[in-house]
PDB file of C-alpha atoms in Angstrom:
ATOM      1  CA  UNK A   1     124.038 121.271-113.782  1.00 93.00           C
ATOM      2  CA  UNK A   2     122.735 124.531-115.317  1.00 97.00           C
ATOM      3  CA  UNK A   3     119.305 123.998-116.840  1.00 97.00           C
ATOM      4  CA  UNK A   4     116.960 126.286-118.785  1.00 98.00           C
ATOM      5  CA  UNK A   5     113.257 125.451-119.003  1.00 98.00           C
ATOM      6  CA  UNK A   6     111.502 127.184-121.917  1.00 98.00           C
ATOM      7  CA  UNK A   7     107.800 126.718-122.511  1.00 98.00           C
ATOM      8  CA  UNK A   8     104.742 128.184-124.185  1.00 97.00           C
ATOM      9  CA  UNK A   9     101.373 128.045-122.499  1.00 94.00           C
ATOM     10  CA  UNK A  10      97.913 129.549-122.617  1.00 90.00           C
ATOM     11  CA  UNK A  11      96.623 127.371-119.776  1.00 91.00           C
ATOM     12  CA  UNK A  12      97.094 127.194-116.021  1.00 95.00           C
ATOM     13  CA  UNK A  13      97.355 123.378-116.259  1.00 95.00           C
ATOM     14  CA  UNK A  14     100.435 123.509-118.501  1.00 96.00           C
ATOM     15  CA  UNK A  15     101.925 126.337-116.401  1.00 96.00           C
ATOM     16  CA  UNK A  16     101.588 124.048-113.368  1.00 97.00           C
ATOM     17  CA  UNK A  17     103.293 121.133-115.163  1.00 97.00           C
ATOM     18  CA  UNK A  18     106.221 123.385-116.158  1.00 97.00           C
ATOM     19  CA  UNK A  19     106.476 124.701-112.595  1.00 97.00           C
ATOM     20  CA  UNK A  20     106.487 121.125-111.265  1.00 97.00           C
ATOM     21  CA  UNK A  21     109.404 120.205-113.547  1.00 97.00           C
ATOM     22  CA  UNK A  22     111.211 123.419-112.556  1.00 97.00           C
ATOM     23  CA  UNK A  23     110.726 122.780-108.808  1.00 97.00           C
ATOM     24  CA  UNK A  24     111.769 119.126-109.008  1.00 96.00           C
ATOM     25  CA  UNK A  25     114.985 120.010-110.863  1.00 97.00           C
ATOM     26  CA  UNK A  26     115.784 122.747-108.324  1.00 96.00           C
ATOM     27  CA  UNK A  27     115.133 120.325-105.459  1.00 94.00           C
ATOM     28  CA  UNK A  28     117.648 117.986-107.107  1.00 93.00           C
ATOM     29  CA  UNK A  29     120.346 120.620-106.616  1.00 94.00           C
ATOM     30  CA  UNK A  30     120.412 122.038-110.145  1.00 96.00           C
ATOM     31  CA  UNK A  31     120.641 125.703-111.062  1.00 97.00           C
ATOM     32  CA  UNK A  32     117.431 126.194-113.072  1.00 97.00           C
ATOM     33  CA  UNK A  33     115.946 129.149-114.918  1.00 97.00           C
ATOM     34  CA  UNK A  34     112.459 129.234-116.422  1.00 97.00           C
ATOM     35  CA  UNK A  35     111.090 131.242-119.347  1.00 97.00           C
ATOM     36  CA  UNK A  36     107.485 131.430-120.503  1.00 97.00           C
ATOM     37  CA  UNK A  37     107.867 132.598-124.115  1.00 97.00           C
ATOM     38  CA  UNK A  38     104.711 134.718-124.045  1.00 95.00           C
ATOM     39  CA  UNK A  39     106.216 136.834-121.253  1.00 95.00           C
ATOM     40  CA  UNK A  40     109.649 137.730-122.691  1.00 93.00           C
ATOM     41  CA  UNK A  41     110.663 140.369-125.207  1.00 90.00           C
ATOM     42  CA  UNK A  42     114.231 139.212-125.760  1.00 91.00           C
ATOM     43  CA  UNK A  43     115.560 135.735-126.491  1.00 93.00           C
ATOM     44  CA  UNK A  44     118.538 134.896-124.230  1.00 92.00           C
ATOM     45  CA  UNK A  45     121.579 132.968-125.380  1.00 95.00           C
ATOM     46  CA  UNK A  46     121.609 129.333-124.326  1.00 97.00           C
ATOM     47  CA  UNK A  47     125.409 128.911-124.338  1.00 96.00           C
ATOM     48  CA  UNK A  48     125.739 128.817-120.498  1.00 96.00           C
ATOM     49  CA  UNK A  49     123.313 125.901-120.016  1.00 97.00           C
ATOM     50  CA  UNK A  50     124.090 122.182-119.899  1.00 96.00           C
ATOM     51  CA  UNK A  51     120.525 121.100-120.684  1.00 97.00           C
ATOM     52  CA  UNK A  52     117.507 122.919-122.131  1.00 97.00           C
ATOM     53  CA  UNK A  53     113.874 121.813-121.725  1.00 98.00           C
ATOM     54  CA  UNK A  54     111.293 122.897-124.333  1.00 98.00           C
ATOM     55  CA  UNK A  55     107.573 122.453-123.687  1.00 97.00           C
ATOM     56  CA  UNK A  56     104.263 123.187-125.368  1.00 97.00           C
ATOM     57  CA  UNK A  57     100.718 121.882-125.328  1.00 95.00           C
ATOM     58  CA  UNK A  58      99.708 120.083-128.523  1.00 94.00           C
ATOM     59  CA  UNK A  59      97.586 122.460-130.621  1.00 92.00           C
ATOM     60  CA  UNK A  60      95.144 122.258-133.515  1.00 85.00           C
ATOM     61  CA  UNK A  61      91.817 120.512-133.947  1.00 75.00           C
ATOM     62  CA  UNK A  62      93.489 117.205-134.789  1.00 78.00           C
ATOM     63  CA  UNK A  63      96.682 118.045-132.958  1.00 76.00           C
ATOM     64  CA  UNK A  64     100.044 117.700-134.618  1.00 88.00           C
ATOM     65  CA  UNK A  65     101.067 121.321-134.066  1.00 92.00           C
ATOM     66  CA  UNK A  66     102.782 123.154-131.245  1.00 95.00           C
ATOM     67  CA  UNK A  67     102.790 126.774-130.105  1.00 94.00           C
ATOM     68  CA  UNK A  68     103.737 129.258-132.825  1.00 94.00           C
ATOM     69  CA  UNK A  69     105.327 131.427-130.103  1.00 95.00           C
ATOM     70  CA  UNK A  70     107.643 128.552-129.129  1.00 96.00           C
ATOM     71  CA  UNK A  71     108.410 127.859-132.797  1.00 95.00           C
ATOM     72  CA  UNK A  72     109.415 131.493-133.306  1.00 95.00           C
ATOM     73  CA  UNK A  73     111.402 131.539-130.032  1.00 96.00           C
ATOM     74  CA  UNK A  74     113.413 128.449-131.055  1.00 97.00           C
ATOM     75  CA  UNK A  75     114.115 130.062-134.421  1.00 95.00           C
ATOM     76  CA  UNK A  76     115.666 133.084-132.670  1.00 95.00           C
ATOM     77  CA  UNK A  77     117.683 131.078-130.105  1.00 95.00           C
ATOM     78  CA  UNK A  78     121.468 131.159-130.139  1.00 95.00           C
ATOM     79  CA  UNK A  79     123.694 128.646-128.409  1.00 96.00           C
ATOM     80  CA  UNK A  80     121.779 125.490-129.339  1.00 96.00           C
ATOM     81  CA  UNK A  81     124.605 124.017-131.429  1.00 96.00           C
ATOM     82  CA  UNK A  82     125.641 120.766-129.751  1.00 96.00           C
ATOM     83  CA  UNK A  83     123.397 121.542-126.753  1.00 97.00           C
ATOM     84  CA  UNK A  84     121.464 118.704-125.113  1.00 97.00           C
ATOM     85  CA  UNK A  85     117.739 119.339-125.112  1.00 97.00           C
ATOM     86  CA  UNK A  86     114.522 117.729-123.918  1.00 97.00           C
ATOM     87  CA  UNK A  87     110.986 118.079-125.302  1.00 97.00           C
ATOM     88  CA  UNK A  88     107.740 117.749-123.352  1.00 97.00           C
ATOM     89  CA  UNK A  89     104.149 118.301-124.440  1.00 96.00           C
ATOM     90  CA  UNK A  90     100.656 118.192-122.981  1.00 95.00           C
ATOM     91  CA  UNK A  91      98.885 115.636-125.200  1.00 93.00           C
ATOM     92  CA  UNK A  92      95.709 115.649-127.255  1.00 89.00           C
ATOM     93  CA  UNK A  93      93.861 112.582-128.462  1.00 86.00           C
ATOM     94  CA  UNK A  94      95.413 112.936-131.918  1.00 89.00           C
ATOM     95  CA  UNK A  95      98.707 114.368-133.115  1.00 90.00           C
ATOM     96  CA  UNK A  96     100.784 114.236-129.951  1.00 92.00           C
ATOM     97  CA  UNK A  97     103.648 112.300-131.531  1.00 92.00           C
ATOM     98  CA  UNK A  98     103.606 114.517-134.599  1.00 94.00           C
ATOM     99  CA  UNK A  99     103.828 117.686-132.484  1.00 94.00           C
ATOM    100  CA  UNK A 100     106.808 116.294-130.540  1.00 95.00           C
ATOM    101  CA  UNK A 101     108.530 115.333-133.806  1.00 95.00           C
ATOM    102  CA  UNK A 102     108.004 118.850-135.151  1.00 95.00           C
ATOM    103  CA  UNK A 103     109.591 120.417-132.052  1.00 97.00           C
ATOM    104  CA  UNK A 104     112.491 117.947-132.163  1.00 97.00           C
ATOM    105  CA  UNK A 105     113.030 118.632-135.873  1.00 96.00           C
ATOM    106  CA  UNK A 106     113.135 122.390-135.221  1.00 97.00           C
ATOM    107  CA  UNK A 107     115.697 121.876-132.436  1.00 97.00           C
ATOM    108  CA  UNK A 108     117.824 119.538-134.545  1.00 97.00           C
ATOM    109  CA  UNK A 109     117.834 122.113-137.369  1.00 96.00           C
ATOM    110  CA  UNK A 110     119.455 124.497-134.865  1.00 96.00           C
ATOM    111  CA  UNK A 111     122.103 121.861-134.007  1.00 97.00           C
ATOM    112  CA  UNK A 112     120.645 120.669-130.710  1.00 97.00           C
ATOM    113  CA  UNK A 113     120.838 117.041-129.589  1.00 97.00           C
ATOM    114  CA  UNK A 114     117.433 115.900-128.319  1.00 97.00           C
ATOM    115  CA  UNK A 115     118.167 113.360-125.581  1.00 96.00           C
ATOM    116  CA  UNK A 116     114.587 112.708-124.432  1.00 96.00           C
ATOM    117  CA  UNK A 117     110.954 113.558-125.077  1.00 96.00           C
ATOM    118  CA  UNK A 118     107.708 112.917-123.236  1.00 96.00           C
ATOM    119  CA  UNK A 119     103.983 113.477-123.293  1.00 96.00           C
ATOM    120  CA  UNK A 120     103.025 114.661-119.787  1.00 97.00           C
ATOM    121  CA  UNK A 121      99.467 114.825-118.449  1.00 96.00           C
ATOM    122  CA  UNK A 122      99.828 114.875-114.685  1.00 97.00           C
ATOM    123  CA  UNK A 123     101.923 116.310-111.881  1.00 96.00           C
ATOM    124  CA  UNK A 124     103.272 112.860-110.993  1.00 97.00           C
ATOM    125  CA  UNK A 125     104.400 112.284-114.598  1.00 97.00           C
ATOM    126  CA  UNK A 126     106.097 115.707-114.609  1.00 97.00           C
ATOM    127  CA  UNK A 127     107.899 114.928-111.333  1.00 96.00           C
ATOM    128  CA  UNK A 128     109.097 111.518-112.576  1.00 96.00           C
ATOM    129  CA  UNK A 129     110.315 113.028-115.868  1.00 96.00           C
ATOM    130  CA  UNK A 130     112.260 115.817-114.123  1.00 95.00           C
ATOM    131  CA  UNK A 131     113.716 113.452-111.548  1.00 93.00           C
ATOM    132  CA  UNK A 132     114.941 111.019-114.192  1.00 92.00           C
ATOM    133  CA  UNK A 133     116.483 113.742-116.355  1.00 91.00           C
ATOM    134  CA  UNK A 134     117.950 115.539-113.352  1.00 85.00           C
ATOM    135  CA  UNK A 135     120.101 112.473-112.712  1.00 80.00           C
ATOM    136  CA  UNK A 136     121.713 112.594-116.196  1.00 61.00           C
ATOM    137  CA  UNK A 137     124.937 114.536-116.078  1.00 53.00           C
TER     138      UNK A 137
END
């Protein structure tokens, strides 16, 4: 399966979680590409991918928001119509569910079908999430 992992991060911890998901999917035999939105100038088309992961830490004092860079990136994406997608976030005490819903809503506005979502705090949770989703064909 061809998979794209797109995430926004200002922290090493979230970078490590995204890398864990990426590595676990690759180890499962999938062709995986990874994009950190802060490091790209151009938004690629997502037509060639079977599944697209979107990740962001929960932001804001009370949570409930996600990265503005990811929000802008999703808005510019092409090829999301009918595409299966997955959302993952690094939680805060408050607003984690609201942030995930906001990302899912943005993806659904672009025509994507969100098949799963998860709040991930640890490497083991990231590995389990990637392994489970890597089995869905």
